[in-house]
Amino acid sequence: MNASTNAGRNVDAAVVDLRSDTVTQPTAGMRAAMAAAPLGDDVFGDDPSVNALQSALAERLGFEAALFMPTGTQSNLCALMAHCQRGDEYIVGQFAHTYRWEGGGAAVLGSIQPQPLNHAPDGSLPLADIEANIKPDDAHFARTRLLALENTIGGKVLPMDYLAAASELARRHGLARHLDGARLFNAAVAVAAAEGGDPYAAARRICAHFDSVSVCFSKGLGAPVGSVLCGSRELIQRAHRSRKMLGGGMRQAGVLAAAAHHALDHQVTRLAEDHALASRLAEGLRGLPGLTVEAPQTNIVFCDVDKDIAAALVAHLKAQGVLATGLYKLRFVTHLDVDAVGVDRAIAAVRRFFNA
Ligand SMILES: Cc1ncc(COP(=O)(O)O)c(C=O)c1O
């Protein structure tokens, strides 16, 4: 591997990996923070680095309490189980991670029924559809207890006025509100860029519409592992019980929490660079026949292309040292470990495929 460090980035000259923002290596500063972290047994609540991360995030996002988890999947599941009982139902998007991409965990492990809804083109769930799918209090139906949203969703930022309206609707019907904020800070950076202000304040404004929020540190923020669930003290106590049951009680977890804490302090504003790289990529891919490029709002570029072409294109790119995914649509994700040179290589490789 021919990796060079470029403004904190580990840019691999051999491969431009745009499959996901989860593929990053910890920066030198992050590794130093991990090495220096004071540790204890977090199952006893004794790990100072875990406790510091939990308090810092809860405070920054405006919640009473927070809980460090190994993964976003576990954090979302603990949230769903904290909000819902056996036989309850949550309203969720067809393409939301908490419905489509978590192995059916809510149903399998929580006995919680999903009510998936189609997304509007902007990624939101139409308010009328949410309202129409809240079940009456009748023995025939599961009890609708929770609205679960995701922001960003497929790289799109849910509009702030939508969040306010969805939250108000949920409240009016007595539903709790959970946000899968795996990429909360990407949304916050985009909101801050559009409206002014700093991304931490924007993140807090987004979170004000939810009873619980799960934030991932192992995506754009560049930590190797870890998510944090935020909520009220009481909700986090319930989630703590589920985390234990699900095998998520980690011991000297501070070595991981320190990486996440470093990311919270040093990687948030930098996400704007990933967004700029995504725009550069989208710009470079525009105008190719058979490839429809969606304008990225954050760090994810989706392209519509014929299914057979997508598979051939992904294979062609791989042979050229550029990695992307093509399950539903062709997808490229920018992150800490790619730079403009890598993005330009990806553009050139796609253009070669189309002989353009
Ligand atoms: C939106 C979203 N939520 C949750 C998760 C789950 O995170 P993890 O892979 O840490 O379980 C992911 C992972 O890609 C995600 O993209």
Short mmCIF file of C-alpha atoms and ligand atoms in Angstrom, two decimals:
data_model
loop_
_atom_site.label_atom_id
_atom_site.label_comp_id
_atom_site.label_asym_id
_atom_site.label_seq_id
_atom_site.Cartn_x
_atom_site.Cartn_y
_atom_site.Cartn_z
CA MET A 1 0.00 0.00 0.00
CA ASN A 2 1.38 3.34 -1.02
CA ALA A 3 -0.34 5.61 1.46
CA SER A 4 0.61 9.22 2.04
CA THR A 5 -0.72 11.57 4.70
CA ASN A 6 -2.25 14.68 3.20
CA ALA A 7 -3.72 17.19 5.67
CA GLY A 8 -4.69 14.34 7.99
CA ARG A 9 -5.91 12.17 5.14
CA ASN A 10 -4.48 8.72 4.45
CA VAL A 11 -4.69 8.80 0.71
CA ASP A 12 -3.98 5.45 -0.88
CA ALA A 13 -2.39 6.05 -4.26
CA ALA A 14 -3.23 2.52 -5.47
CA VAL A 15 -6.96 2.44 -4.83
CA VAL A 16 -9.63 5.13 -4.80
CA ASP A 17 -12.19 3.56 -2.49
CA LEU A 18 -15.55 5.30 -2.90
CA ARG A 19 -17.70 2.41 -1.67
CA SER A 20 -18.47 4.04 1.66
CA ASP A 21 -17.30 6.60 4.19
CA THR A 22 -16.77 3.67 6.58
CA VAL A 23 -13.50 2.62 4.92
CA THR A 24 -11.28 5.30 6.43
CA GLN A 25 -8.17 4.73 8.54
CA PRO A 26 -7.78 6.66 11.81
CA THR A 27 -5.61 9.78 11.38
CA ALA A 28 -2.32 10.14 13.27
CA GLY A 29 -4.00 12.55 15.71
CA MET A 30 -6.80 10.10 16.32
CA ARG A 31 -4.37 7.24 16.93
CA ALA A 32 -2.46 9.42 19.41
CA ALA A 33 -5.71 10.22 21.23
CA MET A 34 -6.52 6.50 21.38
CA ALA A 35 -3.05 5.64 22.72
CA ALA A 36 -3.28 8.31 25.43
CA ALA A 37 -6.86 7.52 26.54
CA PRO A 38 -7.35 6.76 30.24
CA LEU A 39 -9.27 3.47 30.50
CA GLY A 40 -11.50 1.58 32.90
CA ASP A 41 -14.14 -1.13 32.79
CA ASP A 42 -17.14 0.45 31.10
CA VAL A 43 -19.48 -2.34 32.19
CA PHE A 44 -18.88 -0.98 35.70
CA GLY A 45 -19.29 2.55 34.27
CA ASP A 46 -15.62 3.16 35.12
CA ASP A 47 -14.13 4.15 31.79
CA PRO A 48 -13.31 7.87 31.95
CA SER A 49 -12.90 8.19 28.16
CA VAL A 50 -16.30 6.60 27.47
CA ASN A 51 -17.92 8.77 30.12
CA ALA A 52 -16.29 11.90 28.70
CA LEU A 53 -17.50 11.14 25.16
CA GLN A 54 -21.04 10.41 26.35
CA SER A 55 -21.25 13.64 28.35
CA ALA A 56 -19.67 15.72 25.59
CA LEU A 57 -22.05 14.51 22.89
CA ALA A 58 -25.16 14.71 25.10
CA GLU A 59 -24.24 18.26 26.03
CA ARG A 60 -23.44 19.36 22.49
CA LEU A 61 -26.68 17.92 21.10
CA GLY A 62 -28.91 19.04 23.97
CA PHE A 63 -29.78 15.70 25.59
CA GLU A 64 -29.66 14.57 29.22
CA ALA A 65 -27.69 11.40 28.60
CA ALA A 66 -25.88 9.28 26.04
CA LEU A 67 -24.59 5.74 25.63
CA PHE A 68 -21.60 4.49 23.61
CA MET A 69 -22.33 1.49 21.38
CA PRO A 70 -20.17 -0.68 19.14
CA THR A 71 -22.30 -0.05 16.03
CA GLY A 72 -25.02 2.14 14.59
CA THR A 73 -27.17 -0.94 14.09
CA GLN A 74 -27.05 -1.74 17.79
CA SER A 75 -27.63 1.87 18.74
CA ASN A 76 -30.74 2.10 16.53
CA LEU A 77 -32.05 -1.23 17.83
CA CYS A 78 -31.53 -0.21 21.47
CA ALA A 79 -33.42 3.01 20.71
CA LEU A 80 -36.33 1.16 19.08
CA MET A 81 -36.46 -1.26 22.01
CA ALA A 82 -36.37 1.63 24.47
CA HIS A 83 -39.30 3.35 22.77
CA CYS A 84 -41.41 0.31 21.87
CA GLN A 85 -42.69 -2.79 23.61
CA ARG A 86 -43.43 -6.18 22.10
CA GLY A 87 -46.34 -5.77 19.63
CA ASP A 88 -45.72 -2.07 19.08
CA GLU A 89 -45.07 -0.55 15.67
CA TYR A 90 -42.70 2.07 14.27
CA ILE A 91 -43.25 4.12 11.14
CA VAL A 92 -40.13 4.21 9.00
CA GLY A 93 -38.93 4.78 5.42
CA GLN A 94 -38.70 1.97 2.88
CA PHE A 95 -35.02 2.76 2.41
CA ALA A 96 -34.22 3.71 5.99
CA HIS A 97 -31.34 1.82 7.54
CA THR A 98 -33.48 0.96 10.57
CA TYR A 99 -35.89 -0.88 8.29
CA ARG A 100 -34.04 -2.21 5.25
CA TRP A 101 -30.45 -2.69 6.27
CA GLU A 102 -30.45 -4.01 9.84
CA GLY A 103 -31.37 -7.65 9.29
CA GLY A 104 -34.93 -7.12 10.49
CA GLY A 105 -33.52 -6.75 14.03
CA ALA A 106 -36.44 -4.72 15.35
CA ALA A 107 -38.85 -7.53 14.43
CA VAL A 108 -36.52 -10.44 15.19
CA LEU A 109 -35.07 -9.24 18.48
CA GLY A 110 -37.50 -6.56 19.63
CA SER A 111 -40.84 -8.04 18.45
CA ILE A 112 -41.50 -4.57 17.03
CA GLN A 113 -43.38 -4.34 13.75
CA PRO A 114 -42.18 -1.91 11.10
CA GLN A 115 -44.65 0.12 9.04
CA PRO A 116 -42.48 1.12 6.08
CA LEU A 117 -43.56 4.09 3.92
CA ASN A 118 -42.33 5.25 0.53
CA HIS A 119 -40.05 8.26 0.51
CA ALA A 120 -40.79 11.52 -1.27
CA PRO A 121 -38.05 12.47 -3.77
CA ASP A 122 -36.35 14.62 -1.10
CA GLY A 123 -36.02 11.58 1.20
CA SER A 124 -38.78 12.66 3.60
CA LEU A 125 -41.85 10.61 4.50
CA PRO A 126 -44.95 12.56 3.40
CA LEU A 127 -46.83 13.82 6.45
CA ALA A 128 -50.19 12.66 5.06
CA ASP A 129 -48.78 9.12 4.67
CA ILE A 130 -47.46 9.14 8.21
CA GLU A 131 -50.81 10.28 9.55
CA ALA A 132 -52.76 7.76 7.44
CA ASN A 133 -50.61 4.92 8.80
CA ILE A 134 -51.01 5.66 12.49
CA LYS A 135 -53.29 2.86 13.64
CA PRO A 136 -56.41 3.46 15.71
CA ASP A 137 -56.54 2.09 19.23
CA ASP A 138 -58.18 -1.19 18.24
CA ALA A 139 -57.25 -4.79 19.09
CA HIS A 140 -56.82 -5.60 15.40
CA PHE A 141 -53.77 -3.38 15.08
CA ALA A 142 -50.30 -3.13 16.43
CA ARG A 143 -49.86 -0.03 18.60
CA THR A 144 -48.15 2.71 16.60
CA ARG A 145 -45.62 4.13 19.02
CA LEU A 146 -42.71 5.67 17.14
CA LEU A 147 -41.72 7.69 14.10
CA ALA A 148 -38.17 6.83 12.98
CA LEU A 149 -36.49 9.20 10.52
CA GLU A 150 -32.98 9.25 9.07
CA ASN A 151 -30.86 12.35 8.35
CA THR A 152 -29.02 12.40 6.07
CA ILE A 153 -31.07 9.86 4.14
CA GLY A 154 -29.24 8.55 1.07
CA GLY A 155 -27.04 11.64 1.36
CA LYS A 156 -30.04 14.00 1.33
CA VAL A 157 -30.68 16.52 4.08
CA LEU A 158 -34.21 16.55 5.48
CA PRO A 159 -35.43 20.17 5.43
CA MET A 160 -35.61 21.83 8.84
CA ASP A 161 -39.27 22.86 8.41
CA TYR A 162 -40.11 19.25 7.51
CA LEU A 163 -38.46 18.04 10.72
CA ALA A 164 -40.50 20.54 12.72
CA ALA A 165 -43.76 19.51 11.03
CA ALA A 166 -43.09 15.74 11.31
CA SER A 167 -42.13 16.14 14.93
CA GLU A 168 -45.28 18.13 15.68
CA LEU A 169 -47.42 15.52 13.91
CA ALA A 170 -45.81 12.71 15.91
CA ARG A 171 -46.32 14.59 19.18
CA ARG A 172 -49.96 15.28 18.35
CA HIS A 173 -50.52 11.53 17.95
CA GLY A 174 -48.52 10.57 21.02
CA LEU A 175 -45.67 9.00 19.03
CA ALA A 176 -42.05 9.13 20.15
CA ARG A 177 -39.48 10.36 17.61
CA HIS A 178 -36.17 8.68 16.85
CA LEU A 179 -33.53 9.92 14.44
CA ASP A 180 -30.96 7.64 12.84
CA GLY A 181 -28.33 10.35 12.68
CA ALA A 182 -25.55 8.10 11.44
CA ARG A 183 -24.61 11.10 9.29
CA LEU A 184 -26.17 13.80 11.50
CA PHE A 185 -23.05 15.95 11.19
CA ASN A 186 -23.09 15.76 7.38
CA ALA A 187 -26.63 17.13 7.56
CA ALA A 188 -25.54 19.76 10.08
CA VAL A 189 -22.60 20.88 7.96
CA ALA A 190 -24.91 21.25 4.93
CA VAL A 191 -27.49 23.20 6.97
CA ALA A 192 -24.77 25.47 8.37
CA ALA A 193 -23.42 26.07 4.85
CA ALA A 194 -26.88 27.00 3.59
CA GLU A 195 -28.07 29.06 6.54
CA GLY A 196 -24.89 30.26 8.21
CA GLY A 197 -23.85 29.43 11.76
CA ASP A 198 -21.74 26.59 13.00
CA PRO A 199 -22.43 22.89 12.37
CA TYR A 200 -22.61 21.99 16.07
CA ALA A 201 -25.44 24.51 16.53
CA ALA A 202 -27.17 23.16 13.41
CA ALA A 203 -26.85 19.60 14.77
CA ARG A 204 -28.45 20.73 18.02
CA ARG A 205 -31.32 22.35 16.11
CA ILE A 206 -31.94 19.11 14.19
CA CYS A 207 -31.83 17.06 17.39
CA ALA A 208 -34.34 19.35 19.14
CA HIS A 209 -37.06 17.62 17.08
CA PHE A 210 -36.30 14.13 18.45
CA ASP A 211 -36.54 12.14 21.67
CA SER A 212 -33.52 10.04 20.69
CA VAL A 213 -30.72 10.36 18.17
CA SER A 214 -28.10 7.82 17.15
CA VAL A 215 -24.84 9.28 15.81
CA CYS A 216 -22.15 7.19 14.07
CA PHE A 217 -18.47 8.05 14.45
CA SER A 218 -17.19 5.38 12.05
CA LYS A 219 -18.57 7.03 8.90
CA GLY A 220 -17.58 10.52 7.70
CA LEU A 221 -16.09 11.35 11.10
CA GLY A 222 -13.39 8.76 10.50
CA ALA A 223 -13.29 6.76 13.75
CA PRO A 224 -12.67 3.02 13.44
CA VAL A 225 -15.67 1.99 15.56
CA GLY A 226 -18.54 3.41 17.52
CA SER A 227 -21.90 5.09 17.69
CA VAL A 228 -23.60 7.00 20.48
CA LEU A 229 -27.29 7.02 21.35
CA CYS A 230 -28.56 10.23 22.95
CA GLY A 231 -31.83 10.72 24.84
CA SER A 232 -33.39 11.37 28.22
CA ARG A 233 -31.77 9.80 31.29
CA GLU A 234 -34.67 7.38 31.56
CA LEU A 235 -34.55 6.32 27.89
CA ILE A 236 -30.79 5.78 28.07
CA GLN A 237 -31.26 3.60 31.17
CA ARG A 238 -33.62 1.38 29.19
CA ALA A 239 -31.24 1.34 26.20
CA HIS A 240 -28.41 0.37 28.57
CA ARG A 241 -30.32 -2.77 29.55
CA SER A 242 -30.86 -3.70 25.87
CA ARG A 243 -27.23 -2.99 25.03
CA LYS A 244 -26.19 -5.48 27.73
CA MET A 245 -28.68 -8.05 26.46
CA LEU A 246 -27.44 -7.61 22.89
CA GLY A 247 -23.84 -8.19 23.92
CA GLY A 248 -22.75 -4.58 23.52
CA GLY A 249 -21.26 -4.10 26.99
CA MET A 250 -17.59 -3.44 26.24
CA ARG A 251 -14.84 -3.26 28.85
CA GLN A 252 -11.89 -0.86 28.22
CA ALA A 253 -13.92 0.76 25.46
CA GLY A 254 -12.29 4.13 26.10
CA VAL A 255 -9.64 3.31 23.52
CA LEU A 256 -12.47 3.48 20.96
CA ALA A 257 -14.41 6.29 22.60
CA ALA A 258 -11.25 8.43 22.51
CA ALA A 259 -11.17 8.06 18.72
CA ALA A 260 -14.81 9.13 18.52
CA HIS A 261 -14.19 12.07 20.87
CA HIS A 262 -11.24 13.18 18.76
CA ALA A 263 -13.50 13.00 15.70
CA LEU A 264 -16.19 15.05 17.43
CA ASP A 265 -13.67 17.79 18.11
CA HIS A 266 -11.63 17.65 14.87
CA GLN A 267 -13.59 16.11 12.02
CA VAL A 268 -16.98 17.81 12.00
CA THR A 269 -16.23 21.02 10.09
CA ARG A 270 -13.93 19.05 7.74
CA LEU A 271 -16.98 17.19 6.38
CA ALA A 272 -17.51 20.25 4.16
CA GLU A 273 -14.46 19.09 2.17
CA ASP A 274 -16.12 15.71 1.54
CA HIS A 275 -19.23 17.52 0.31
CA ALA A 276 -17.13 19.64 -2.05
CA LEU A 277 -15.44 16.50 -3.38
CA ALA A 278 -18.84 14.89 -4.00
CA SER A 279 -19.90 17.96 -5.99
CA ARG A 280 -16.67 17.82 -7.99
CA LEU A 281 -17.32 14.14 -8.75
CA ALA A 282 -20.95 14.75 -9.78
CA GLU A 283 -19.86 17.63 -12.00
CA GLY A 284 -17.26 15.46 -13.71
CA LEU A 285 -19.76 12.67 -14.38
CA ARG A 286 -22.48 14.85 -15.88
CA GLY A 287 -23.43 14.57 -19.53
CA LEU A 288 -22.53 10.92 -20.12
CA PRO A 289 -25.11 9.01 -22.16
CA GLY A 290 -27.13 6.54 -20.07
CA LEU A 291 -25.88 7.94 -16.76
CA THR A 292 -28.15 10.28 -14.77
CA VAL A 293 -26.26 11.97 -11.99
CA GLU A 294 -28.19 13.19 -8.93
CA ALA A 295 -26.88 16.47 -7.52
CA PRO A 296 -25.30 15.57 -4.17
CA GLN A 297 -26.32 17.49 -1.06
CA THR A 298 -23.59 16.00 1.12
CA ASN A 299 -20.96 13.27 0.54
CA ILE A 300 -22.90 10.69 -1.50
CA VAL A 301 -23.30 10.71 -5.27
CA PHE A 302 -25.97 8.48 -6.79
CA CYS A 303 -26.19 7.80 -10.51
CA ASP A 304 -29.09 6.10 -12.26
CA VAL A 305 -27.89 3.68 -14.86
CA ASP A 306 -29.27 0.52 -16.43
CA LYS A 307 -28.79 -2.45 -14.02
CA ASP A 308 -26.60 -4.47 -16.41
CA ILE A 309 -24.50 -1.43 -17.22
CA ALA A 310 -24.08 -0.74 -13.48
CA ALA A 311 -22.56 -4.19 -12.87
CA ALA A 312 -20.21 -3.87 -15.86
CA LEU A 313 -19.23 -0.34 -14.83
CA VAL A 314 -18.47 -1.35 -11.23
CA ALA A 315 -16.27 -4.20 -12.56
CA HIS A 316 -14.53 -1.86 -15.03
CA LEU A 317 -13.86 0.67 -12.25
CA LYS A 318 -12.47 -2.03 -9.98
CA ALA A 319 -10.02 -3.08 -12.69
CA GLN A 320 -8.92 0.58 -12.83
CA GLY A 321 -8.40 0.80 -9.07
CA VAL A 322 -11.64 2.69 -8.35
CA LEU A 323 -14.16 1.09 -6.00
CA ALA A 324 -17.88 1.97 -6.01
CA THR A 325 -21.12 0.11 -5.28
CA GLY A 326 -24.02 -0.55 -7.63
CA LEU A 327 -26.78 -2.38 -5.75
CA TYR A 328 -29.83 -0.16 -6.45
CA LYS A 329 -28.03 2.72 -8.12
CA LEU A 330 -24.40 3.43 -8.78
CA ARG A 331 -23.07 4.99 -5.57
CA PHE A 332 -19.88 6.90 -4.78
CA VAL A 333 -19.13 8.16 -1.28
CA THR A 334 -16.44 10.72 -0.51
CA HIS A 335 -14.60 10.71 2.81
CA LEU A 336 -11.45 11.50 4.76
CA ASP A 337 -9.24 9.15 2.76
CA VAL A 338 -9.90 10.45 -0.75
CA ASP A 339 -8.77 13.72 -2.24
CA ALA A 340 -9.32 15.70 -5.44
CA VAL A 341 -6.70 13.63 -7.29
CA GLY A 342 -8.58 10.44 -6.43
CA VAL A 343 -11.91 11.94 -7.42
CA ASP A 344 -10.47 13.03 -10.77
CA ARG A 345 -9.15 9.50 -11.28
CA ALA A 346 -12.66 8.15 -10.64
CA ILE A 347 -14.15 10.62 -13.14
CA ALA A 348 -11.59 9.67 -15.79
CA ALA A 349 -12.22 5.95 -15.23
CA VAL A 350 -16.00 6.36 -15.61
CA ARG A 351 -15.52 8.48 -18.73
CA ARG A 352 -13.25 5.81 -20.25
CA PHE A 353 -16.03 3.25 -19.74
CA PHE A 354 -18.35 5.42 -21.81
CA ASN A 355 -15.53 6.21 -24.29
CA ALA A 356 -16.08 9.86 -23.42
C1 LIG B 1 -27.83 5.53 7.85
C2 LIG B 1 -27.15 4.44 8.60
N1 LIG B 1 -27.61 4.08 9.81
C3 LIG B 1 -27.03 3.11 10.52
C4 LIG B 1 -25.95 2.42 10.04
C5 LIG B 1 -25.39 1.29 10.85
O1 LIG B 1 -24.10 1.46 11.27
P1 LIG B 1 -23.17 0.21 11.60
O2 LIG B 1 -22.60 -0.26 10.30
O3 LIG B 1 -22.14 0.79 12.52
O4 LIG B 1 -24.00 -0.82 12.26
C6 LIG B 1 -25.42 2.75 8.79
C7 LIG B 1 -24.26 2.02 8.25
O5 LIG B 1 -23.87 2.14 7.11
C8 LIG B 1 -26.05 3.78 8.04
O6 LIG B 1 -25.61 4.13 6.82
#
